[in-house]
CSV table of C-alpha atoms and ligand atoms in Angstrom, one decimal:
chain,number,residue,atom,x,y,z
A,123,UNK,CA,87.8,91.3,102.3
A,124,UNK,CA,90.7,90.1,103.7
A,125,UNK,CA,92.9,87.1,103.2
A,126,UNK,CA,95.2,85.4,104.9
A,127,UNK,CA,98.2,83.3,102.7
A,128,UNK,CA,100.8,81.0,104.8
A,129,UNK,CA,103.1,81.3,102.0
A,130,UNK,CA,106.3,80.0,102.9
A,131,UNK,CA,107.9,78.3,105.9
A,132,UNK,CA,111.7,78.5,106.0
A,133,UNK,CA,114.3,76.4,107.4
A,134,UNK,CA,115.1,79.1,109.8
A,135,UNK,CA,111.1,78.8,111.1
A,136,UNK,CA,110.6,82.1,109.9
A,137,UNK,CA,106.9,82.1,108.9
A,138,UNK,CA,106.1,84.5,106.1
A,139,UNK,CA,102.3,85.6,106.0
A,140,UNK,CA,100.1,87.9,104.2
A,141,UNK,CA,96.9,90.2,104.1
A,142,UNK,CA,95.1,91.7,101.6
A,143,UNK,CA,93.4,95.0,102.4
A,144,UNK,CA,90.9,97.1,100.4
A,145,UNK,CA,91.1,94.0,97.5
A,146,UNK,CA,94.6,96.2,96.3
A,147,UNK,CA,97.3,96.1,98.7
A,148,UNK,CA,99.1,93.3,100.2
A,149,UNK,CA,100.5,93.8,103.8
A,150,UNK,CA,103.6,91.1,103.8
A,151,UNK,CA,105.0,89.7,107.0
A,152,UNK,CA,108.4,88.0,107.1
A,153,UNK,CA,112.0,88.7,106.3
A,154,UNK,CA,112.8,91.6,103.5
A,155,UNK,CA,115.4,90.3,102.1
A,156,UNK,CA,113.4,87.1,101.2
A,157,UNK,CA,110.6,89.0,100.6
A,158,UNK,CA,111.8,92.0,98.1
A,159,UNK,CA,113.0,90.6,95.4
A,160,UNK,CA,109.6,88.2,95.6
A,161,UNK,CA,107.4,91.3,95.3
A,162,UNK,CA,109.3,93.5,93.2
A,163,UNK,CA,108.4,93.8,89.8
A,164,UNK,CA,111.2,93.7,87.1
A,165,UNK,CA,111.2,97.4,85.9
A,166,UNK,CA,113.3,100.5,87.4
A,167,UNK,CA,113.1,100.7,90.5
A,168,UNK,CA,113.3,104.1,92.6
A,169,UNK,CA,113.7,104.2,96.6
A,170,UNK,CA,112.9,106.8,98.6
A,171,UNK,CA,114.1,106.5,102.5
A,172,UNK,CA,116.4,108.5,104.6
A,173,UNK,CA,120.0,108.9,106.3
A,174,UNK,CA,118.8,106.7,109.6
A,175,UNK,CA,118.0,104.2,106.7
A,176,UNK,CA,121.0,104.5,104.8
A,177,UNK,CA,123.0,104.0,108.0
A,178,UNK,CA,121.3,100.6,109.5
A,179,UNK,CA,120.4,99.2,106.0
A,180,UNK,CA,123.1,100.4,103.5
A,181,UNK,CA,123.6,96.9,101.8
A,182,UNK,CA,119.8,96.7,101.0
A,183,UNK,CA,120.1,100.6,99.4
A,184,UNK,CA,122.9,100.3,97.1
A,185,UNK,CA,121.2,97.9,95.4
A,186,UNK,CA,118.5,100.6,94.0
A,187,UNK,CA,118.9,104.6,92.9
A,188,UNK,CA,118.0,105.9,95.9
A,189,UNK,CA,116.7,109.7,97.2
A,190,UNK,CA,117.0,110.5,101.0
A,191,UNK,CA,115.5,113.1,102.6
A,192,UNK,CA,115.9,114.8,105.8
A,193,UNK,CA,114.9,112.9,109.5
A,194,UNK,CA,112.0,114.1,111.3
A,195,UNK,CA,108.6,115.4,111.0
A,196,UNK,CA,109.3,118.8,109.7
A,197,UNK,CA,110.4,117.3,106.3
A,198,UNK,CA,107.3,115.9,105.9
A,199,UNK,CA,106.1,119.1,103.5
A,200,UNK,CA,105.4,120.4,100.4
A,201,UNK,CA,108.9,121.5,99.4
A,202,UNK,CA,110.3,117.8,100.1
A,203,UNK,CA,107.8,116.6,97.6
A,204,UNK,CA,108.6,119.8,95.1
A,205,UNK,CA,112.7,118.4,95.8
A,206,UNK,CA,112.1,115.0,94.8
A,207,UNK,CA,109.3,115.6,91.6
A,208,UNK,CA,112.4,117.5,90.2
A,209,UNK,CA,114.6,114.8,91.0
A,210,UNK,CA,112.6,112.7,89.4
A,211,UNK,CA,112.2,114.3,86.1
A,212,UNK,CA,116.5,114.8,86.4
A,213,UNK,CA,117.3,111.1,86.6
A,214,UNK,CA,113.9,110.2,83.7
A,215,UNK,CA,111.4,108.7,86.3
A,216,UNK,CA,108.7,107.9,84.4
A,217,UNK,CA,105.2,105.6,84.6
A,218,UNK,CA,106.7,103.0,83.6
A,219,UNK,CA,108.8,102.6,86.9
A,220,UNK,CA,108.4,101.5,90.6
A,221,UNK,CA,108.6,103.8,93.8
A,222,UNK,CA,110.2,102.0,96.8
A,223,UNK,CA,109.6,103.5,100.0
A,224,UNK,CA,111.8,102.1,102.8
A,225,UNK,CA,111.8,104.3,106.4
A,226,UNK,CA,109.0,105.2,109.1
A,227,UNK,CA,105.7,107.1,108.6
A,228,UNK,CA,107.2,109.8,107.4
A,229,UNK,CA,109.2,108.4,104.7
A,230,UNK,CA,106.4,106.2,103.5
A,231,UNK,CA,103.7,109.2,103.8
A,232,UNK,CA,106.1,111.3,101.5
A,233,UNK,CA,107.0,108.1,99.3
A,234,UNK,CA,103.3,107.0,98.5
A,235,UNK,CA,102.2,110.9,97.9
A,236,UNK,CA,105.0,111.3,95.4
A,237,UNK,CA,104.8,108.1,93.8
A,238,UNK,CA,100.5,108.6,93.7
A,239,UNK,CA,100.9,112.3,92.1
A,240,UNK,CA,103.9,112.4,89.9
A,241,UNK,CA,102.6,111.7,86.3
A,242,UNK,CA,99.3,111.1,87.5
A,243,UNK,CA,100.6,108.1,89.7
A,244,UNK,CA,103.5,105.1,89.9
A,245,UNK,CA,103.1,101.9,91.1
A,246,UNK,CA,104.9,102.0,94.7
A,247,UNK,CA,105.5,99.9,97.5
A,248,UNK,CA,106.9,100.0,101.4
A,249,UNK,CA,109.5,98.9,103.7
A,250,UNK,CA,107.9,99.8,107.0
A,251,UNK,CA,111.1,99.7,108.9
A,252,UNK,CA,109.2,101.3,112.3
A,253,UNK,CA,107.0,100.2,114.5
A,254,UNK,CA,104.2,102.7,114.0
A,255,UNK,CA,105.2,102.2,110.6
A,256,UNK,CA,103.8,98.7,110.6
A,257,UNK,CA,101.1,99.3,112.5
A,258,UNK,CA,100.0,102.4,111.4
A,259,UNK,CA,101.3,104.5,108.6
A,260,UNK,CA,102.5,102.5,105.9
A,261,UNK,CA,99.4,100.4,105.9
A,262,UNK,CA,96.0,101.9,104.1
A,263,UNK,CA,96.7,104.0,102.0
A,264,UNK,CA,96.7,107.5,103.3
A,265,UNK,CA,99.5,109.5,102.7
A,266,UNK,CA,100.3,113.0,102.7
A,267,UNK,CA,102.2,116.1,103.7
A,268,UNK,CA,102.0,118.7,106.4
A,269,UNK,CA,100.9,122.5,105.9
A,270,UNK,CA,101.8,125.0,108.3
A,271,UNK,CA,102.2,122.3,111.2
A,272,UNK,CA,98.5,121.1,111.0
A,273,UNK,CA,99.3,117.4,110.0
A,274,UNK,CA,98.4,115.6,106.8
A,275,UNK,CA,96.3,118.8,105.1
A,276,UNK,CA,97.2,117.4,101.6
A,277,UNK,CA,97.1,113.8,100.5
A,278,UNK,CA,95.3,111.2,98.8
A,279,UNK,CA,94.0,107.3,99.1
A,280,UNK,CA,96.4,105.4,97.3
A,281,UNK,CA,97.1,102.0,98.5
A,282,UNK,CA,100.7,100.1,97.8
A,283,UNK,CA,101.1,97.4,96.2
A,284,UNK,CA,102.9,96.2,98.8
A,285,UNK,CA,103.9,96.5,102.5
A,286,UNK,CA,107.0,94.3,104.0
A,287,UNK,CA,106.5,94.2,107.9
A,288,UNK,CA,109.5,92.9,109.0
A,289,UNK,CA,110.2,92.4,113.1
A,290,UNK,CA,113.5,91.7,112.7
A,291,UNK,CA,114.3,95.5,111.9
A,292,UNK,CA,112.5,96.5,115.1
A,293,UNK,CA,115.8,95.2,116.6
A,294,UNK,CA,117.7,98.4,116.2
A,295,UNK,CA,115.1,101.2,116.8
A,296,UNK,CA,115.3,103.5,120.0
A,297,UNK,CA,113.2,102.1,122.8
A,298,UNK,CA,111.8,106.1,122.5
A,299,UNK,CA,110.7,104.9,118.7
A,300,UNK,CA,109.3,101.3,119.6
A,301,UNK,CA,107.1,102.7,122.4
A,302,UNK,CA,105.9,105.1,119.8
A,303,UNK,CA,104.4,102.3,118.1
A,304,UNK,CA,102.7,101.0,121.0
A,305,UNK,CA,100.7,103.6,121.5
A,306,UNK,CA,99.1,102.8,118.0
A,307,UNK,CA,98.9,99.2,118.9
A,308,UNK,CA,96.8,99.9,122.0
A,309,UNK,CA,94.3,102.3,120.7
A,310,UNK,CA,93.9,99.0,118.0
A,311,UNK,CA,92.8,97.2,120.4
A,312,UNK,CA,90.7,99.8,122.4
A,313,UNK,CA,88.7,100.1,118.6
A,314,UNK,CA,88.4,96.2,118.2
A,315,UNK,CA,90.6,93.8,119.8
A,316,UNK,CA,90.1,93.4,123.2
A,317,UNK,CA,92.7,90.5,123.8
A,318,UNK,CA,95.2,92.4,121.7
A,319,UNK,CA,94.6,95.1,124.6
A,320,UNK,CA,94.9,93.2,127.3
A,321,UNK,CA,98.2,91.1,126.1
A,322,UNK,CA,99.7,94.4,126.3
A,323,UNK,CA,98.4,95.5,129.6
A,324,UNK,CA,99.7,92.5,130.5
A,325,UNK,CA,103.2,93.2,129.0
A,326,UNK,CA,106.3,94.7,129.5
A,327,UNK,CA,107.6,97.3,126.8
A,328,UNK,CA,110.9,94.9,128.0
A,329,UNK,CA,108.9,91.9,126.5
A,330,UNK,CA,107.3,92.9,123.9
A,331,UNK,CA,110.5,94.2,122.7
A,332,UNK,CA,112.6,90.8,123.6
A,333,UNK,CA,110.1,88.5,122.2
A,334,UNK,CA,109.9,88.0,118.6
A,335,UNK,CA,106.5,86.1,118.5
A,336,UNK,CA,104.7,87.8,120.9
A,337,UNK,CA,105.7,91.4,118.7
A,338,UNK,CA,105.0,89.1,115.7
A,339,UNK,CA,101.8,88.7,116.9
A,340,UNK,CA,100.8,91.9,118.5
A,341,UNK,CA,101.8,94.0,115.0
A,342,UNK,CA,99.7,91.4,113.0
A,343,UNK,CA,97.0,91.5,115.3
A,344,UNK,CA,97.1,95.2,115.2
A,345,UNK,CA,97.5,95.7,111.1
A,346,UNK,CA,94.1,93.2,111.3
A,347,UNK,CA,92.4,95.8,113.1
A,348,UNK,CA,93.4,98.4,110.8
A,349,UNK,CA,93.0,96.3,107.6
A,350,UNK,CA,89.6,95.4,108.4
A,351,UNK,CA,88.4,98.3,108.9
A,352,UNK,CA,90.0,100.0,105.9
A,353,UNK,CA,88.4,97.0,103.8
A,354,UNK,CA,84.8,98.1,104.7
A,355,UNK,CA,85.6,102.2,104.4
A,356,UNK,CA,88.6,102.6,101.9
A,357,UNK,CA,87.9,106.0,102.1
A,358,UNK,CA,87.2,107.4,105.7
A,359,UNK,CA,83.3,108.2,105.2
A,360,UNK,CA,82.3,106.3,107.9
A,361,UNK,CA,83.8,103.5,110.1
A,362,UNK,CA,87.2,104.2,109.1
A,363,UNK,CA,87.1,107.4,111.7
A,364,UNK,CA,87.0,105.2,114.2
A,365,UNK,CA,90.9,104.6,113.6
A,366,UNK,CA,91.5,108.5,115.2
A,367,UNK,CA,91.0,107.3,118.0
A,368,UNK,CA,92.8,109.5,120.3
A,369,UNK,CA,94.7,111.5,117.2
A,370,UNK,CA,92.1,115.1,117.6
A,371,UNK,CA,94.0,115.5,120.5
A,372,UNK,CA,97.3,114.3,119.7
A,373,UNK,CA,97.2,116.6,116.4
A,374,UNK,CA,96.3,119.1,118.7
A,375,UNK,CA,99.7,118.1,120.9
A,376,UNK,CA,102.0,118.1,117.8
A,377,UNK,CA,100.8,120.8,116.6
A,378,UNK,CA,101.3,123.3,119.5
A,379,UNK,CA,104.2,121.7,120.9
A,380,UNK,CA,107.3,119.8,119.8
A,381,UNK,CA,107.9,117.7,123.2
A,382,UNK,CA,105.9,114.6,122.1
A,383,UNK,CA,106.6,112.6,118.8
A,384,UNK,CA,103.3,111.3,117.1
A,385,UNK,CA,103.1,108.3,119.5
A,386,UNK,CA,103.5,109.9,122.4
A,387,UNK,CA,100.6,111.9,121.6
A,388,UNK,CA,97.9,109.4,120.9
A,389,UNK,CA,99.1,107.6,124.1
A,390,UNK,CA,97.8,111.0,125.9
A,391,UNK,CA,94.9,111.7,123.4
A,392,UNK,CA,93.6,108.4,123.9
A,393,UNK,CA,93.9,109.0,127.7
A,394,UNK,CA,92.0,112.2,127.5
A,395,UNK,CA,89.7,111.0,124.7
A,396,UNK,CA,88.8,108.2,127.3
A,397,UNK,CA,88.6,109.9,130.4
A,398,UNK,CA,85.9,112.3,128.5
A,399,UNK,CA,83.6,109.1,127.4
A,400,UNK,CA,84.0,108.6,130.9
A,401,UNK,CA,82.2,112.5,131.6
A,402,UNK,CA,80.2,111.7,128.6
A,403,UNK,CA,78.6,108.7,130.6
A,404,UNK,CA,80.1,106.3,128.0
A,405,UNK,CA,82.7,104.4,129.4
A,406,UNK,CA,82.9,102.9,132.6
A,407,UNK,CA,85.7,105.4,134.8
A,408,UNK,CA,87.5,101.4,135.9
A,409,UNK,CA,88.1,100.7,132.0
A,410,UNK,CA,89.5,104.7,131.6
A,411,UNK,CA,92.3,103.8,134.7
A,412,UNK,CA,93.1,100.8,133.2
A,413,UNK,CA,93.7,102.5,129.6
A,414,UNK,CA,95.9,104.8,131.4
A,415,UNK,CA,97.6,102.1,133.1
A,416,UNK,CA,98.0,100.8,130.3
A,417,UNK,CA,100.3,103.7,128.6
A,418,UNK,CA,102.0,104.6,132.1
A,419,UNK,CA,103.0,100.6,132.1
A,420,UNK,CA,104.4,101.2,128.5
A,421,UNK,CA,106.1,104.4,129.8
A,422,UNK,CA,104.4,107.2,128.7
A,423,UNK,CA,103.6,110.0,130.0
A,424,UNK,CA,99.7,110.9,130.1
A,425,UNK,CA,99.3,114.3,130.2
A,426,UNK,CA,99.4,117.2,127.3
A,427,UNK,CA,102.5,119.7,128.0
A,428,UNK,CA,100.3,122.1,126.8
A,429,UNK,CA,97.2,123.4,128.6
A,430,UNK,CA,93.5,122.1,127.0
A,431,UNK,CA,92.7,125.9,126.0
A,432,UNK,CA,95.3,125.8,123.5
A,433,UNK,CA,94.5,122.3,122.4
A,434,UNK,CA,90.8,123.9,121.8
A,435,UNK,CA,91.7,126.1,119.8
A,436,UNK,CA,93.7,123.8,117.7
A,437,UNK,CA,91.3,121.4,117.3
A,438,UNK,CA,88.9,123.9,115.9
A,439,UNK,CA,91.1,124.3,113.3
A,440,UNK,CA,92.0,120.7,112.6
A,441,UNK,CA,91.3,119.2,108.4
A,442,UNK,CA,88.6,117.4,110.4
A,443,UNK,CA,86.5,120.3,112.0
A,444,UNK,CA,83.4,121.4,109.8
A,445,UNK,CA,81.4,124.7,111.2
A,446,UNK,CA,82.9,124.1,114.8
A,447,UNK,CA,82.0,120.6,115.1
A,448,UNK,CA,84.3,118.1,114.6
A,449,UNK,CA,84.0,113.8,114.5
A,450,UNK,CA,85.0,112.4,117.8
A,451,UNK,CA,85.9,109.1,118.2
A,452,UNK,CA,84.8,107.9,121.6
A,453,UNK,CA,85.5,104.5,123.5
A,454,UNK,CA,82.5,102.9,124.7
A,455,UNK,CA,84.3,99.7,126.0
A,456,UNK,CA,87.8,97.9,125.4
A,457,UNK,CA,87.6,97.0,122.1
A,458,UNK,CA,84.2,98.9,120.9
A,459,UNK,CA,84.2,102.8,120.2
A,460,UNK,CA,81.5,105.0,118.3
A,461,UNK,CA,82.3,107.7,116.3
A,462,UNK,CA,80.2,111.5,117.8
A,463,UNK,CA,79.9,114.7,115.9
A,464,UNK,CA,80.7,117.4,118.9
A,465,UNK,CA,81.1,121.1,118.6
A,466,UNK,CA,83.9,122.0,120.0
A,467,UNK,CA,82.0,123.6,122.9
A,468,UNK,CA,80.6,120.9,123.9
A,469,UNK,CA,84.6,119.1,123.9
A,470,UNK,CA,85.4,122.2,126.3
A,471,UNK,CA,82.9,121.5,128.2
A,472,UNK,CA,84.1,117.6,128.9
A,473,UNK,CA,87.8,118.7,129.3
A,474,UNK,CA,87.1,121.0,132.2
B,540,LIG,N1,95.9,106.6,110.6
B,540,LIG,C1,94.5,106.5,110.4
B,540,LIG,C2,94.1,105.9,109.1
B,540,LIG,O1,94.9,105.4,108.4
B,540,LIG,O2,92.9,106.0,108.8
């Protein structure tokens, strides 16, 4: 279920609001540094972030003990978790204390692993300091490392206490970043929120950036989506799929190239994905050209920079592909799609 709190309304008209997903977690919109000291509880305290972090929000850090790890994708792995158990167990971590996550994806996705495996499991709870962040990562409670390049191989469902969402340290990210996270905000609203999809067809990446409220309300509207879903299948056995929309083939990008960051790669999945529902006689071809309208508006590019054989072959070996076939998630409309179990011959088959 899912609940909706006005909580507080400040002087400064900054309206803090909060959701509750999978009856655990509470996603928290508003200012941090209002909201922090709210939500944290009064024990030690243990934040994980990084050097981008530690640069733009060095105030906030010193505060806390604090471990950073590298920038980047690549340090989302086993032997950054192996580094920061042992730090752990050098400074006395122990169940009795809270792990703070404050960065992107990657630095939550490390943060809640750590903090839901070390001793069994800490309480922990996010800064989601990105945009895809918000919208994505830091919300649901997946989290997980890397093997080998093939993305998020070892994880768990642990949901946060807590997420802080705050707009306000959006301000500083590179537009590169921000458009990232657009990319997860319009597959959102490809899955279920058709007017979420088409206020950013309507939009400007120059707008949505400029406009507090309107990002307010896109990020919310997009965390909605995801929480919604997560509240009905906590654990991805069924609906919850739905939310790869467009990531077989973005993992497939990542994976065999390191042009695209993770955004950038769902904005072409989801084109591809789209344009195949299209071949699949699911989706009318007019609704295809306007999702990739959509993501050339934002600036993306649409294509793979690697050629669909190689993204086969990937795919085949993706933590989602059982004997060959693999769960496909398909749009049928803007803001309906149903999940298909395809063997990958019959993906080759749509791509030529
Ligand atoms: N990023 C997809 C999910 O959280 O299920």
């Amino acid at each position: 279920m899912i609940y909706f709190c006005y909580a507080i309304i400040k002087p400064t008209t900054v309206i803090t609001e909060s959701l509750k997903v999978a009856d655990k977690s509470e996603i928290h919109f508003g200012r941090v540094t209002e909201l922090l000291p709210r939500l944290l509880p009064e024990c030690r305290v243990v934040v994980i972030t990084d050097a981008n972090i530690d640069r733009r929000y060095h105030a906030l850090l010193q505060r806390y003990e604090y471990i950073m790890i590298g920038t980047g994708e690549t340090v989302k792995t086993l032997h950054t978790v192996d580094t920061i158990y042992r730090r752990f167990i050098e400074m006395g971590i122990d169940r009795s204390c809270f792990v703070l996550g404050i960065g992107g994806g990657i630095v939550t996705d490390v943060a809640g692993f750590v903090a839901s495996t070390y001793m069994r499991g800490l309480r922990f709870g996010f800064v989601s300091t990105t945009l895809l962040g918000q919208v994505d990562a830091s919300v649901g409670g997946k989290n997980g490392v890397n093997i080998d390049g093939y993305k998020n191989m070892v994880g768990t469902f642990t949901q946060p206490q807590f997420v802080i969402c705050d707009v306000e340290m959006l301000r500083t990210l590179p537009e590169r970043e921000f458009r990232a996270g657009m990319a997860e905000i319009v597959k959102a609203g490809i899955i279920a929120d058709r007017e979420l999809f088409e206020t950013v067809e309507h939009s400007t990446l120059e707008s949505l950036r400029e406009d507090e409220r309107l990002l307010d309300s896109i990020v919310m509207a997009a965390i909605k989506v995801k929480a919604d879903i997560v509240d009905r299948d906590e654990r991805e056995s069924g609906e919850r799929r739905k939310l790869n929309l467009g990531h077989t083939f973005a993992h497939a990008i990542e994976k065999c190239s390191s042009e695209m960051n993770h955004g950038e790669a769902v904005a072409v999945g989801t084109v591809m994905i789209s344009h195949m529902a299209v071949k699949l006689g699911l989706l009318q071809a007019e609704k295809a050209d306007r999702i990739e309208r959509a993501m050339e508006r934002l600036g993306f590019r649409t294509s793979a920079p690697v050629e669909t054989k190689k993204l086969l072959k990937a795919i085949a070996k993706d933590k989602k592909s059982v004997a060959d076939s693999i769960y496909l998630v398909l749009p049928i409309d803007i803001g309906h799609c149903e999940v298909r179990k395809m063997h990958i011959d019959e993906i080759a088959a749509c791509t030529e």
